[in-house]
Coordinates of C-alpha atoms in Angstrom, one line a residue:
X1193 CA -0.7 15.9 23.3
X1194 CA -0.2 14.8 27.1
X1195 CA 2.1 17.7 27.4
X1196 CA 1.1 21.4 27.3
X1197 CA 2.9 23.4 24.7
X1198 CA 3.6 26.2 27.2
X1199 CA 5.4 23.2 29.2
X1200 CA 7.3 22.4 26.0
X1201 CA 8.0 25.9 24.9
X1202 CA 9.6 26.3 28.6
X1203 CA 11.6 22.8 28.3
X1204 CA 12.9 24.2 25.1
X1205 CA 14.1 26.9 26.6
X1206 CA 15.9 24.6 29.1
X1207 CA 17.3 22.5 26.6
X1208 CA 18.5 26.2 25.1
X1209 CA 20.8 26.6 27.4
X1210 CA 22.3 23.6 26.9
X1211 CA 22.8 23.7 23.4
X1212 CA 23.9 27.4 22.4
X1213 CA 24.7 26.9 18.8
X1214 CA 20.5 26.2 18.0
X1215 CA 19.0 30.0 18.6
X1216 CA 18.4 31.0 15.0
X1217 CA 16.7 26.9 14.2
X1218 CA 13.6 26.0 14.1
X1219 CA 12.4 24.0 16.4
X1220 CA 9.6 21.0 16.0
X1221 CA 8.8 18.2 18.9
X1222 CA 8.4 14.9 17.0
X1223 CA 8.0 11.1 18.3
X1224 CA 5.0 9.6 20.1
X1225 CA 4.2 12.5 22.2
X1226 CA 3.8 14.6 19.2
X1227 CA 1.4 12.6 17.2
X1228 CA -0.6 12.3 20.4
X1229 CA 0.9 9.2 22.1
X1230 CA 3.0 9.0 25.0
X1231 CA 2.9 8.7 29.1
X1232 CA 5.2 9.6 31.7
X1233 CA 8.3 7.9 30.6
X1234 CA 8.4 8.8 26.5
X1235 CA 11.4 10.9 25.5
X1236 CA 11.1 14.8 24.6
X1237 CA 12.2 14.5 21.1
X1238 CA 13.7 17.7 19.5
X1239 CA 14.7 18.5 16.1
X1240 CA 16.4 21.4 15.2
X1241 CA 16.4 22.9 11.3
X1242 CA 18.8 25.1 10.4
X1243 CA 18.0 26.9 7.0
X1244 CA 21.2 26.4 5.9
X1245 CA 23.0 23.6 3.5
X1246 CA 25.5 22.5 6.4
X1247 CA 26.2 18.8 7.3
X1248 CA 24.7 18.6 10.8
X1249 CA 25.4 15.8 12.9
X1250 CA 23.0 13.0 13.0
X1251 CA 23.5 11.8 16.6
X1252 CA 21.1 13.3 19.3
X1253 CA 22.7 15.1 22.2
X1254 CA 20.9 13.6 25.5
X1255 CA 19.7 16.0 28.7
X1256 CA 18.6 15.3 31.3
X1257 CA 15.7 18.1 32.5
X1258 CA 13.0 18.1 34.5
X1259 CA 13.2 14.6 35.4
X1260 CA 12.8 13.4 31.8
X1261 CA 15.1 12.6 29.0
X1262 CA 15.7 15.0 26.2
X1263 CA 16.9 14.0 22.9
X1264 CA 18.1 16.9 20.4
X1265 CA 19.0 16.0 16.5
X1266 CA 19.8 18.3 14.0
X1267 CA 19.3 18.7 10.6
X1268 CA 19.8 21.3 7.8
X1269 CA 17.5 22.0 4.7
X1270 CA 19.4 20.9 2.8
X1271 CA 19.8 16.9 4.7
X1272 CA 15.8 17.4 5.2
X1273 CA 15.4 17.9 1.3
X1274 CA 17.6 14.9 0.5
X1275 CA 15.7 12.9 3.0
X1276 CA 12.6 13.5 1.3
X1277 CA 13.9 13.0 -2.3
X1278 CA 15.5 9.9 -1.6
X1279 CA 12.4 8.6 -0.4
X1280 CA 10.5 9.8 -3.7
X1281 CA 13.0 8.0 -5.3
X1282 CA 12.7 4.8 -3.7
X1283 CA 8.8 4.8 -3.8
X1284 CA 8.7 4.9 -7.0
X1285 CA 11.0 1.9 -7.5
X1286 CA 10.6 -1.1 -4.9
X1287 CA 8.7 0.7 -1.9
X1288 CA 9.5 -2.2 0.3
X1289 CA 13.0 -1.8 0.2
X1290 CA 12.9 1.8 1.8
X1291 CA 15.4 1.8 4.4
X1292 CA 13.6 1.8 8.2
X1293 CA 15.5 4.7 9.2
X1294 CA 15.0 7.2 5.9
X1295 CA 11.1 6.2 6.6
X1296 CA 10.9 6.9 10.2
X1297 CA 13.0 10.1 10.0
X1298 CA 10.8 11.5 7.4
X1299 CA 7.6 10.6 9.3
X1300 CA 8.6 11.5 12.6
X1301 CA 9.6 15.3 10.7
X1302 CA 5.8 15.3 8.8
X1303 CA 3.9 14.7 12.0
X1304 CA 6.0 16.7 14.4
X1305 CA 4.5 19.9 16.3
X1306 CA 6.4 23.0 15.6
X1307 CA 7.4 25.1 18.8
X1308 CA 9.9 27.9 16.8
X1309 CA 10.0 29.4 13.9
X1310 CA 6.8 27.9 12.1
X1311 CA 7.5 29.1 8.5
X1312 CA 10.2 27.5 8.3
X1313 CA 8.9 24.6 9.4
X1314 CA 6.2 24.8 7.2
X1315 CA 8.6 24.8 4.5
X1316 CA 10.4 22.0 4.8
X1317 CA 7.1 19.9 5.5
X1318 CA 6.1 21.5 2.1
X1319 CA 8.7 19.3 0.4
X1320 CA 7.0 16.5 0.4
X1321 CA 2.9 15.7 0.2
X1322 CA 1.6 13.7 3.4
X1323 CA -0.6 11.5 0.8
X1324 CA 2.3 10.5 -0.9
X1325 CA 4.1 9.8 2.1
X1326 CA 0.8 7.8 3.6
X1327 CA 0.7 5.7 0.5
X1328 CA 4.0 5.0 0.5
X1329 CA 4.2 3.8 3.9
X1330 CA 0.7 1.7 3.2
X1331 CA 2.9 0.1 0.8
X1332 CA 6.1 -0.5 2.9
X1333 CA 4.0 -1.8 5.4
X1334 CA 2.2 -4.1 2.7
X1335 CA 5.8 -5.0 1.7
X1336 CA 6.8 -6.3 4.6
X1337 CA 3.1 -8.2 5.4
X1338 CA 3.2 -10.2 2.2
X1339 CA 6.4 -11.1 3.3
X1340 CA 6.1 -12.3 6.9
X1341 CA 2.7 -14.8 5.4
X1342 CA 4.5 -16.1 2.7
X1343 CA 7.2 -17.3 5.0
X1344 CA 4.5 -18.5 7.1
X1345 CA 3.2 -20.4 4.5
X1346 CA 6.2 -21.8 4.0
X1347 CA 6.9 -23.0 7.6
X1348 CA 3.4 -24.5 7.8
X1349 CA 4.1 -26.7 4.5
X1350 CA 7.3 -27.4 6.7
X1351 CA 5.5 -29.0 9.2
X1352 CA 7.0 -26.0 11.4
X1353 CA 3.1 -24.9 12.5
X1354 CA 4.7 -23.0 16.0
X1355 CA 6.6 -21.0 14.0
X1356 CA 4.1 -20.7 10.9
X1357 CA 1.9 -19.2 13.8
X1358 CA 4.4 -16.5 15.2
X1359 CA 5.2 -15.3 11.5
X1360 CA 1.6 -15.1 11.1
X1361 CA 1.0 -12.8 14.0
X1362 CA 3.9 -10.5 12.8
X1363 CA 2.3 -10.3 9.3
X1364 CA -1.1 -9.6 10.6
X1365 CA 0.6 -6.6 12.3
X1366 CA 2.4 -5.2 10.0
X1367 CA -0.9 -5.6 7.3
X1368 CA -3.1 -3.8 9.9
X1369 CA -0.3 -0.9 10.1
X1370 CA -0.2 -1.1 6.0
X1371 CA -4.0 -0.3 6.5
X1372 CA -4.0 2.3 9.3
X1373 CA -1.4 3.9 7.3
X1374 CA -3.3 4.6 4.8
X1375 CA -6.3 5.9 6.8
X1376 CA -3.0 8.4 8.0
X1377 CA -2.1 6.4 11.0
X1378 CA 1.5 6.5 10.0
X1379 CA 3.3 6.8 12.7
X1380 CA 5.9 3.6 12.9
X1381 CA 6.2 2.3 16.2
X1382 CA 4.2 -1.0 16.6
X1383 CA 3.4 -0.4 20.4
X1384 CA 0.9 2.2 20.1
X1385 CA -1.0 0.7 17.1
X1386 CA -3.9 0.3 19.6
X1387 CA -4.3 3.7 20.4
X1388 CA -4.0 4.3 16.8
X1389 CA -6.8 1.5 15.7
X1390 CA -8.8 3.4 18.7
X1391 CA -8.4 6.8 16.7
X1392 CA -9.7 5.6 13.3
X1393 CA -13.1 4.6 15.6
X1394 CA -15.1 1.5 15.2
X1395 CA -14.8 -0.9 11.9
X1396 CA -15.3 -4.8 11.6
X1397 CA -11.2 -5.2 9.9
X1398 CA -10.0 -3.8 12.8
X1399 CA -11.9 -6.1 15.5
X1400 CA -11.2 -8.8 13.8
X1401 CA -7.3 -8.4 14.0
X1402 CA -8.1 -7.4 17.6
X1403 CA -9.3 -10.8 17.9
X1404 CA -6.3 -12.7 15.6
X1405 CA -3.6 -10.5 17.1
X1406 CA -2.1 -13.5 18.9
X1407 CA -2.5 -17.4 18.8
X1408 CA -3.5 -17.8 22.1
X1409 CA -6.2 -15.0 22.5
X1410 CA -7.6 -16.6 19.2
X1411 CA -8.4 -19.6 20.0
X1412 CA -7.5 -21.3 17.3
X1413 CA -4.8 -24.2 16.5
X1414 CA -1.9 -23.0 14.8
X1415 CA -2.8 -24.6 11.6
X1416 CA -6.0 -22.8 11.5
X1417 CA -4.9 -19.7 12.5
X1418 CA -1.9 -19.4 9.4
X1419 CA -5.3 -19.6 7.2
X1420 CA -6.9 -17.0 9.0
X1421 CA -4.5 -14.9 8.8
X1422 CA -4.0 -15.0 5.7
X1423 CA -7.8 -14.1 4.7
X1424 CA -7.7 -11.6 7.3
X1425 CA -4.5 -10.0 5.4
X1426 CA -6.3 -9.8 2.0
X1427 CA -9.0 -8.3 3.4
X1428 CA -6.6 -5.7 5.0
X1429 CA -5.6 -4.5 1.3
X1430 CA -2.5 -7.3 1.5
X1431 CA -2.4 -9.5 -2.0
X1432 CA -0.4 -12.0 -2.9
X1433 CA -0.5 -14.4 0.1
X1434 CA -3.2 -16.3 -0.2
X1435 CA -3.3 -19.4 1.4
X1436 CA -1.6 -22.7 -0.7
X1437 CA 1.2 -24.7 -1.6
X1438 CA 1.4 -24.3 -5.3
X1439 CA 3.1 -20.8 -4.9
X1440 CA 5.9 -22.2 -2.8
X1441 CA 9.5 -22.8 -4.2
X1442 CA 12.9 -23.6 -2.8
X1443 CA 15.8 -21.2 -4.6
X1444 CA 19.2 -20.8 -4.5
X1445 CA 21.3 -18.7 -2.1
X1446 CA 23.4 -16.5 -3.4
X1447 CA 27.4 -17.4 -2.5
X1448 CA 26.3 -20.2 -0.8
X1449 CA 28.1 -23.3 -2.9
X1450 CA 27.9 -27.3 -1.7
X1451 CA 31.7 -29.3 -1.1
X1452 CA 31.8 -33.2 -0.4
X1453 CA 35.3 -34.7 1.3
X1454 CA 34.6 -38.5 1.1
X1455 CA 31.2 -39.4 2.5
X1456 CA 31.3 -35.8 4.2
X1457 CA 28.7 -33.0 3.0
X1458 CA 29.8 -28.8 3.4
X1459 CA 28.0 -25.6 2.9
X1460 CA 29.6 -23.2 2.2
X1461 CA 28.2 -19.5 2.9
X1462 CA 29.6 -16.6 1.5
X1463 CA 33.3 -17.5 1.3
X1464 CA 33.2 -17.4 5.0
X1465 CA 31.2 -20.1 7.2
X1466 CA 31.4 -23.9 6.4
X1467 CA 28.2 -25.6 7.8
X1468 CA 29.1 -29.5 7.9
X1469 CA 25.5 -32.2 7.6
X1470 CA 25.2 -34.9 9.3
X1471 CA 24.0 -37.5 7.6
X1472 CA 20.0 -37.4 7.3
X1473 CA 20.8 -33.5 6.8
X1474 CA 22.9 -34.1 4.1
X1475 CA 20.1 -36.2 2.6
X1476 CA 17.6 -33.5 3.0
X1477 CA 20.5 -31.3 1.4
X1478 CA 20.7 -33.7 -1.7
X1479 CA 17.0 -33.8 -2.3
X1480 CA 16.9 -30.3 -2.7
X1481 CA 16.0 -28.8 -6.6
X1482 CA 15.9 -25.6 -6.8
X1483 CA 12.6 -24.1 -8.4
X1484 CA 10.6 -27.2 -7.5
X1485 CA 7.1 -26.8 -5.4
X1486 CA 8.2 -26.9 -1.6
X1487 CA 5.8 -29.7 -1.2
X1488 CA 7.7 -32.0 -4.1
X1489 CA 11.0 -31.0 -2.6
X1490 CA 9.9 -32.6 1.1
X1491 CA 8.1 -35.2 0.0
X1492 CA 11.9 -35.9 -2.1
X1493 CA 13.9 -35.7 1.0
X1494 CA 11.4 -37.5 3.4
X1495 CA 12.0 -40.3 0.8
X1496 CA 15.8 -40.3 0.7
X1497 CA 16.1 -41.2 4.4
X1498 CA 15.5 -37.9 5.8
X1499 CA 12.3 -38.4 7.8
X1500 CA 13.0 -34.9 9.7
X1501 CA 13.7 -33.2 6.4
X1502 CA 10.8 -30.4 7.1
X1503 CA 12.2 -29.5 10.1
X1504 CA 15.5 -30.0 8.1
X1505 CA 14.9 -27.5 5.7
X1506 CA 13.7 -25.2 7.9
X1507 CA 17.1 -24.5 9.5
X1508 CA 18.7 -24.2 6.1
X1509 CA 16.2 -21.8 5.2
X1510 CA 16.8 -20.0 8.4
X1511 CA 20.8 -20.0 8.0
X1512 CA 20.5 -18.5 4.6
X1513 CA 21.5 -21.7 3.0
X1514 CA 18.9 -21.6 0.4
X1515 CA 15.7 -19.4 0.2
X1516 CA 12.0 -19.9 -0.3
X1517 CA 10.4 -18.3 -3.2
X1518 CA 6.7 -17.2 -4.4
X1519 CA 6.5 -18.5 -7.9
X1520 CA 7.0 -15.9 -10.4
X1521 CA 8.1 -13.1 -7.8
X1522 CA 11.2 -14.3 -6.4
X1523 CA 13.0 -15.3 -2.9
X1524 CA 10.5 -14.5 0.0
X1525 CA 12.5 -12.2 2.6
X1526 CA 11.2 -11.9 5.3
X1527 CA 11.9 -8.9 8.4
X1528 CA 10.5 -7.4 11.6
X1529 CA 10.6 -3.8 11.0
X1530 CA 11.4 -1.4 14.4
X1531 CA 12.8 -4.9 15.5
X1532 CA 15.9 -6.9 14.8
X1533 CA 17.7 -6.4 11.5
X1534 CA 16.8 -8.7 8.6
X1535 CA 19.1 -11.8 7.5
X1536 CA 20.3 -15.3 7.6
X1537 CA 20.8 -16.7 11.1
X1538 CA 24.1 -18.2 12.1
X1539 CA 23.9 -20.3 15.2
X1540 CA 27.0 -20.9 17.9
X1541 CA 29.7 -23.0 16.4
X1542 CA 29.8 -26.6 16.9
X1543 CA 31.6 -27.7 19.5
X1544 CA 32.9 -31.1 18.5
X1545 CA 36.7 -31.9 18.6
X1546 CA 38.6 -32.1 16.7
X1547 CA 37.2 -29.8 14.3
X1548 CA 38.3 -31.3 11.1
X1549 CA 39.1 -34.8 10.1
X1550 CA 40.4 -35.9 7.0
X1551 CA 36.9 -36.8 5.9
X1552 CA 35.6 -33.4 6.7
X1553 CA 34.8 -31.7 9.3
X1554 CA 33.3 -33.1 13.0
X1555 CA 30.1 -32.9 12.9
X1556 CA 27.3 -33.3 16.3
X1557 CA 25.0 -36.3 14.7
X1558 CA 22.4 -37.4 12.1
X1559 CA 20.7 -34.5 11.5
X1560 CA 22.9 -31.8 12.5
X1561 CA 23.9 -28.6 10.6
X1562 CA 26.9 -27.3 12.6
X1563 CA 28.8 -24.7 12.4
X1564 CA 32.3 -25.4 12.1
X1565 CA 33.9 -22.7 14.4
X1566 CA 36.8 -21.5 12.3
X1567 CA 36.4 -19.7 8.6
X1568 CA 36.4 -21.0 5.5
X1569 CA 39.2 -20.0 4.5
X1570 CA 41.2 -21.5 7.4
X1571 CA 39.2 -24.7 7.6
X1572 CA 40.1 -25.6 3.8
X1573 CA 43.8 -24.7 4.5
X1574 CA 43.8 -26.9 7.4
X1575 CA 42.2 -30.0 5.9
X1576 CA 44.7 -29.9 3.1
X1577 CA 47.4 -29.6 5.9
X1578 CA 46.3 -32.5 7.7
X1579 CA 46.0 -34.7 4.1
X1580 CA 49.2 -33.5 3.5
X1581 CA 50.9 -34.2 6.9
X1582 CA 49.5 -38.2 7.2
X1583 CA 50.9 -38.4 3.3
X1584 CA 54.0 -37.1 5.0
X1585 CA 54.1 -39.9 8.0
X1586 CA 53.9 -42.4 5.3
X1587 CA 56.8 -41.3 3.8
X1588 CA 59.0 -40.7 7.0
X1589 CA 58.0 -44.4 8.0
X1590 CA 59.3 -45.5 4.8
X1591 CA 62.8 -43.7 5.2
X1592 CA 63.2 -45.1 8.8
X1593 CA 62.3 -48.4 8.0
X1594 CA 64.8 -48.0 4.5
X1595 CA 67.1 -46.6 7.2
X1596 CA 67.1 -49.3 9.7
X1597 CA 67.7 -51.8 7.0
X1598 CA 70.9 -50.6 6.2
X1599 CA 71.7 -49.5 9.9
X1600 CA 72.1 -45.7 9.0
X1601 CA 70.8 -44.8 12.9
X1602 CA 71.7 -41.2 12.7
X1603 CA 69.2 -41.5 9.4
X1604 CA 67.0 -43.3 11.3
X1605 CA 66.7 -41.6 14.6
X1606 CA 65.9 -38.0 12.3
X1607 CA 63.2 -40.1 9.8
X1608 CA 61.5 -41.5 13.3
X1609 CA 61.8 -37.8 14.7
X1610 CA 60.4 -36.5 11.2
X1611 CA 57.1 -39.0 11.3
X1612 CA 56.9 -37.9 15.0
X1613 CA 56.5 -33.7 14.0
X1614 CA 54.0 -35.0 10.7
X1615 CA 52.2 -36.4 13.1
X1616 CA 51.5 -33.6 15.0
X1617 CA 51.0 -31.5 12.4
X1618 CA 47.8 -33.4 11.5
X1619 CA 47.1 -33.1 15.2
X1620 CA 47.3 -29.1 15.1
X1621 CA 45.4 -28.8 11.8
X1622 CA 42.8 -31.3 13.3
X1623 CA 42.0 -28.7 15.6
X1624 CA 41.9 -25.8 13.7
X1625 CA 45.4 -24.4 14.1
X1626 CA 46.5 -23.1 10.6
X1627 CA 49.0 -21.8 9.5
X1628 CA 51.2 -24.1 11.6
X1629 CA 54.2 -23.6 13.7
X1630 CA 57.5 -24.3 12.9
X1631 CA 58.2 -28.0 13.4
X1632 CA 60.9 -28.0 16.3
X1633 CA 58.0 -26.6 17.9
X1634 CA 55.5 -28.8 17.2
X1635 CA 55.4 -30.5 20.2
X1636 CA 55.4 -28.0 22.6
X1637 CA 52.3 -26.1 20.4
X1638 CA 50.5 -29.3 21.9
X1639 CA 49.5 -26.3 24.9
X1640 CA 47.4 -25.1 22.7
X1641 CA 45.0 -27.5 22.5
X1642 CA 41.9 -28.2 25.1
X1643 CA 43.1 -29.8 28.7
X1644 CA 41.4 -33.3 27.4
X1645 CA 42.4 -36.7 28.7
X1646 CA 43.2 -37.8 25.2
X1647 CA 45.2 -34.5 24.6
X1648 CA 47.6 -35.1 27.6
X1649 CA 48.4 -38.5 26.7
X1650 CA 49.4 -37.1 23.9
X1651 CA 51.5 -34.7 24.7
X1652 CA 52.9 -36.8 27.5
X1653 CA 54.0 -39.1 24.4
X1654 CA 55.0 -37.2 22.4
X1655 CA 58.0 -35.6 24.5
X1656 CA 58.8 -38.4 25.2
X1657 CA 59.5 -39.7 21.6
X1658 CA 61.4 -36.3 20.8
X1659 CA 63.8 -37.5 22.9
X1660 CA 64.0 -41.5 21.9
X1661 CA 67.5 -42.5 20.4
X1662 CA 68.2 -44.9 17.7
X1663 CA 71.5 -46.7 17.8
X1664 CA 70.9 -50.7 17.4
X1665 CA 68.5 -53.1 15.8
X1666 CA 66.6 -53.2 18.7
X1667 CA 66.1 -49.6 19.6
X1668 CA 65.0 -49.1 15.9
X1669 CA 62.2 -52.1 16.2
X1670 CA 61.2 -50.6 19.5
X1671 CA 61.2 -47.2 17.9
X1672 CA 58.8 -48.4 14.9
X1673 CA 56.2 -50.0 16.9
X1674 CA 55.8 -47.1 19.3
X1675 CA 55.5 -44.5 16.5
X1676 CA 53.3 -46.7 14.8
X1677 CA 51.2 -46.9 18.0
X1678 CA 51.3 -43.6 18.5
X1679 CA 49.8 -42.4 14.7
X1680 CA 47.7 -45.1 15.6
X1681 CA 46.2 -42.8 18.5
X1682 CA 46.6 -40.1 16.5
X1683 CA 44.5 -40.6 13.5
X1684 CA 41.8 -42.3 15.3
X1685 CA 41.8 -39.0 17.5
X1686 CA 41.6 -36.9 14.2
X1687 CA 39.8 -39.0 11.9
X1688 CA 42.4 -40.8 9.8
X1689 CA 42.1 -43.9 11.3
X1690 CA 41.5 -45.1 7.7
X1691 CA 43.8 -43.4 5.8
X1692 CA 45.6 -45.7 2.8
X1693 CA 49.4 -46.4 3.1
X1694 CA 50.6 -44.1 0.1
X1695 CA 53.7 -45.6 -1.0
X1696 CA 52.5 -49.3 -0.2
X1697 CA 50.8 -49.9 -3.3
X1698 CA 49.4 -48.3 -6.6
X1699 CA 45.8 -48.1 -5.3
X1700 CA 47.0 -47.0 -1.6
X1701 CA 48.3 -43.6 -4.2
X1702 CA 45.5 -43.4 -5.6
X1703 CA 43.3 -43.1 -2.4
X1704 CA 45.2 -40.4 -1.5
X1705 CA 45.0 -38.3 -4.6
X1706 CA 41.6 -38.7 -4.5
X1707 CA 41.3 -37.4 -0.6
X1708 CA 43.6 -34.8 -1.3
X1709 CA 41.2 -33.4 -3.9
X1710 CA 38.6 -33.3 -2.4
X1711 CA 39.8 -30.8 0.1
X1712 CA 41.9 -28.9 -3.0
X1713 CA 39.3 -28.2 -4.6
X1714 CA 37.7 -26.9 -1.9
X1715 CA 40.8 -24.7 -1.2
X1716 CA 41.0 -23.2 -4.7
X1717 CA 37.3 -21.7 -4.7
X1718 CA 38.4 -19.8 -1.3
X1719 CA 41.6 -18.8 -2.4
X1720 CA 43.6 -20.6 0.8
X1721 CA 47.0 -21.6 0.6
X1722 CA 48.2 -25.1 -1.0
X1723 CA 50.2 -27.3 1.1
X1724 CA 52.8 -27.9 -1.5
X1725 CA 53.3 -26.0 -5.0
X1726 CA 53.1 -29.4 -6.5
X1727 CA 49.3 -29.3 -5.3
X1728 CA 47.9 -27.5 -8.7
X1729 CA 48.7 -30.0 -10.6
X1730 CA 46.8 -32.7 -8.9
X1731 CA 44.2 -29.8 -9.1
X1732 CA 44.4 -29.3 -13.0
X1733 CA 44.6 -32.8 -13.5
X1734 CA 40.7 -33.3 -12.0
X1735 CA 42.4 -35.9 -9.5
X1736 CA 44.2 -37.9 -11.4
X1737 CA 48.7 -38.3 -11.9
X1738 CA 49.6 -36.1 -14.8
X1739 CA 51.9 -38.4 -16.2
X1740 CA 49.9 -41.4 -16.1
X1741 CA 46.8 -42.2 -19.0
X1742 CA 43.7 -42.7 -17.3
X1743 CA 41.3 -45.8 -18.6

């Protein structure tokens, strides 16, 4: 050790005074300056085990002594005992799903140094054989290895070879600690892995990774160097990652499920997030069967009109929208142990407004797969909302212009106020804005949209027609042109601009129903609220009238 055990033993006696309650523990120093590592600015990592079945507190206490920082953690027998069984447990299942923590806090405990009470400490290491714990972490580390190639592979078939490369260095390092570990190297922490291949002395494995441990110090292009790793890793005790496509699959993700609103294509993750493609990435997303060869899959899309579809893919596969797979052994998962957690990626949300239209959401361009930036939930409930309220404007428009025809102005003047409010409505949900506000507040909601140029002309308008009177031909036929200018405005702002007059016609009806359910549908798998009670039917119908035979 870097430190002297009298200088320990004196710390500890330090850190004694600070923490009362640990005289009758045993005491053990554990972490990198135990197992021989270290310099000036590692932590003093102390354990404390009380011989007792108490529930100790698995937070360290921090001190601050002799210029250095002091961790202190606790544990009884009886947590150090379930610690060990539970690892037992899971190595005899799926080693490489071993939680990070349950590993490192059992290692850290095996190759500590003890500084009180050694019997004690004795016993407790005594609950668990350091061969079983060195092939078990061989095989965690092996675990994660196979992993990190595979997905290499996979972003190299991609055409992703920058990335393939990175993914290949990571899995070159975890497979050289899967083979230090089990020459007893076990300690976790990647950063002193050269110290530890300087320990186990001289061997040709180990100066070759020395010389593969990056893409830049090999000298190789990135292509080349996914290969290399990959025969490097076999020969590091890693199987099952050998170099080729025909292993390669694309699988399904689990809760993620696919929702089309017109021409529009959503992805749906977990109940939660709604991804909206652009058009080539809604190609790609198309060509996409699951358990065909990766190779046939791209090859698919590339032919649809997605000419980007590897880098395509590659972003679904990175927001957990599907999964790659190793034929016959399942999805390939792939983490950075000691680094950040494992699991699907979810960028920023989009920031294109409106966020919904009534053909789905906004979305950036072409190829894009954006985030919409409200949840699921709320962005089904709105679309139906905004369906909904234009189906409403239609009908409004009819009663005023029924109303002006017999000269009922008071009629008139609330239908034209009435269209006004739908209106909005569709404005509110096109932003996201769900549920809505009462209507006689409609227009002043209009705050709470972004400070845009479009947006203050519209609110600038619409006070203005809250206030408009209707009491003579004329003021009703100046009232109709300027509402229909202004719902003009509005559903080209929102994405209506082609929406079908409902009550003009039978086919205008039947438009509707058929963009309504769309977003119903939609709305029924999240469990979001229906605009109108009458909604489940069109829902139970598939689409259709429920009075009316279909041909």
């Amino acid at each position: 050790m870097i430190l002297s055990e009298d200088y320990l033993q004196n710390l500890w006696d330090k850190t004694l005074a600070h923490v009362p309650s640990a005289a009758n523990c045993a005491v053990v120093l554990e972490g990198s300056i135990a197992e021989g590592f270290g310099n000036s600015s590692s932590d003093i990592d102390f354990l404390l085990i009380a011989d007792s079945d108490a529930d100790l507190p698995t937070m360290p206490s921090l001190l601050f002594l002799d210029g250095r920082r002091v961790e202190v953690r606790t544990r009884s027998v009886r947590q150090v005992a379930e610690q060990f069984s539970a690892l037992t447990s899971a190595a005899q299942g799926a080693p490489g799903t071993i939680p990070e923590d349950l590993l490192n806090r059992c290692q850290r405990l095996l190759g500590s140094f003890p500084l009180r009470h050694p019997d004690l400490v004795a016993k407790v290491k005594g609950l668990m054989s350091f061969d079983d714990f060195r092939s078990t972490a061989r095989e965690w580390w092996a675990h994660h290895a196979r992993q990190s190639l595979r997905y290499a592979l996979v972003l190299r078939e991609l055409g992703q070879e920058a990335e393939a490369a990175a993914w290949t260095e990571a899995g070159l390092l975890q497979a050289v600690k899967s083979w230090a570990a089990g020459r007893g190297e076990t300690y976790l922490e990647p950063k002193w892995l050269p110290m530890q291949l300087d320990r186990l002395g001289a061997d040709p494995l180990s100066d070759r990774f020395r010389v593969l441990a990056s893409l830049d110090g090999s000298g190789l292009d990135p292509a080349a160097y996914v290969t290399a790793g990959a025969l490097l890793s076999a020969d590091l005790g890693v199987a099952g990652a050998a170099s080729g496509s025909e292993h390669l699959t694309v699988a399904r993700a689990d809760g993620v499920t696919t929702w089309q609103t017109g021409d529009r294509v959503h992805v749906v993750r977990g109940r939660q997030d709604v991804f909206v493609l652009g058009d080539q990435a809604a190609r790609a997303w198309r060509a996409l069967v699951f358990g065909r060869p990766l190779g046939a899959v791209l090859s698919a899309a590339q032919a649809s009109g997605a000419p980007q579809a590897g880098r395509l893919i590659a972003q679904f596969l990175r927001f957990g929208l599907v999964k790659a797979a190793w034929k016959g052994e399942g999805p390939i998962v792939p983490a950075l142990p000691l680094a950040a957690p494992p699991g699907a990626v979810t960028p920023p949300p989009s920031a294109a407004r409106p966020i919904v239209a009534v053909g789905g959401a906004a979305v950036g361009g072409a190829e894009a797969i954006d985030l919409v930036p409200v949840p699921a939930r709320r962005f089904s409930a709105a679309g139906m909302t905004l369906v909904w309220s234009n189906v409403l404007v239609e009908n409004a428009r009819e009663d005023l212009v029924g109303a002006l025809d017999r000269e009922q102005w008071s009629v008139a003047q609330l239908s034209a106020r009435r269209m006004l409010r739908f209106a909005l409505r569709g404005v509110l949900s096109a932003y996201g804005v769900n549920p809505l506000p009462p209507d006689s507040e409609v227009v002043r909601a209009l705050s709470l949209l972004p400070a845009e140029a479009h947006t203050e002309e519209m609110r600038a308008e619409a006070r203005c027609l809250e206030t408009l009177t209707i009491a003579s031909v004329a003021e009703g036929g100046a009232a109709v042109k300027r509402l229909d200018r202004f719902v003009a405005q509005v559903r080209h702002a929102t994405g209506a601009y082609s929406f079908p007059s409902s009550f003009d016609s039978s086919d205008g009806w039947r438009q509707t129903l058929e963009l309504g359910y769309d977003w119903l549908r939609l709305g029924a798998h999240l469990d979001a609220d229906l605009p109108i009670d009458e909604a489940s039917d069109l829902l139970s119908s598939g689409g259709a009238q429920p009075h009316v035979a279909t041909t």
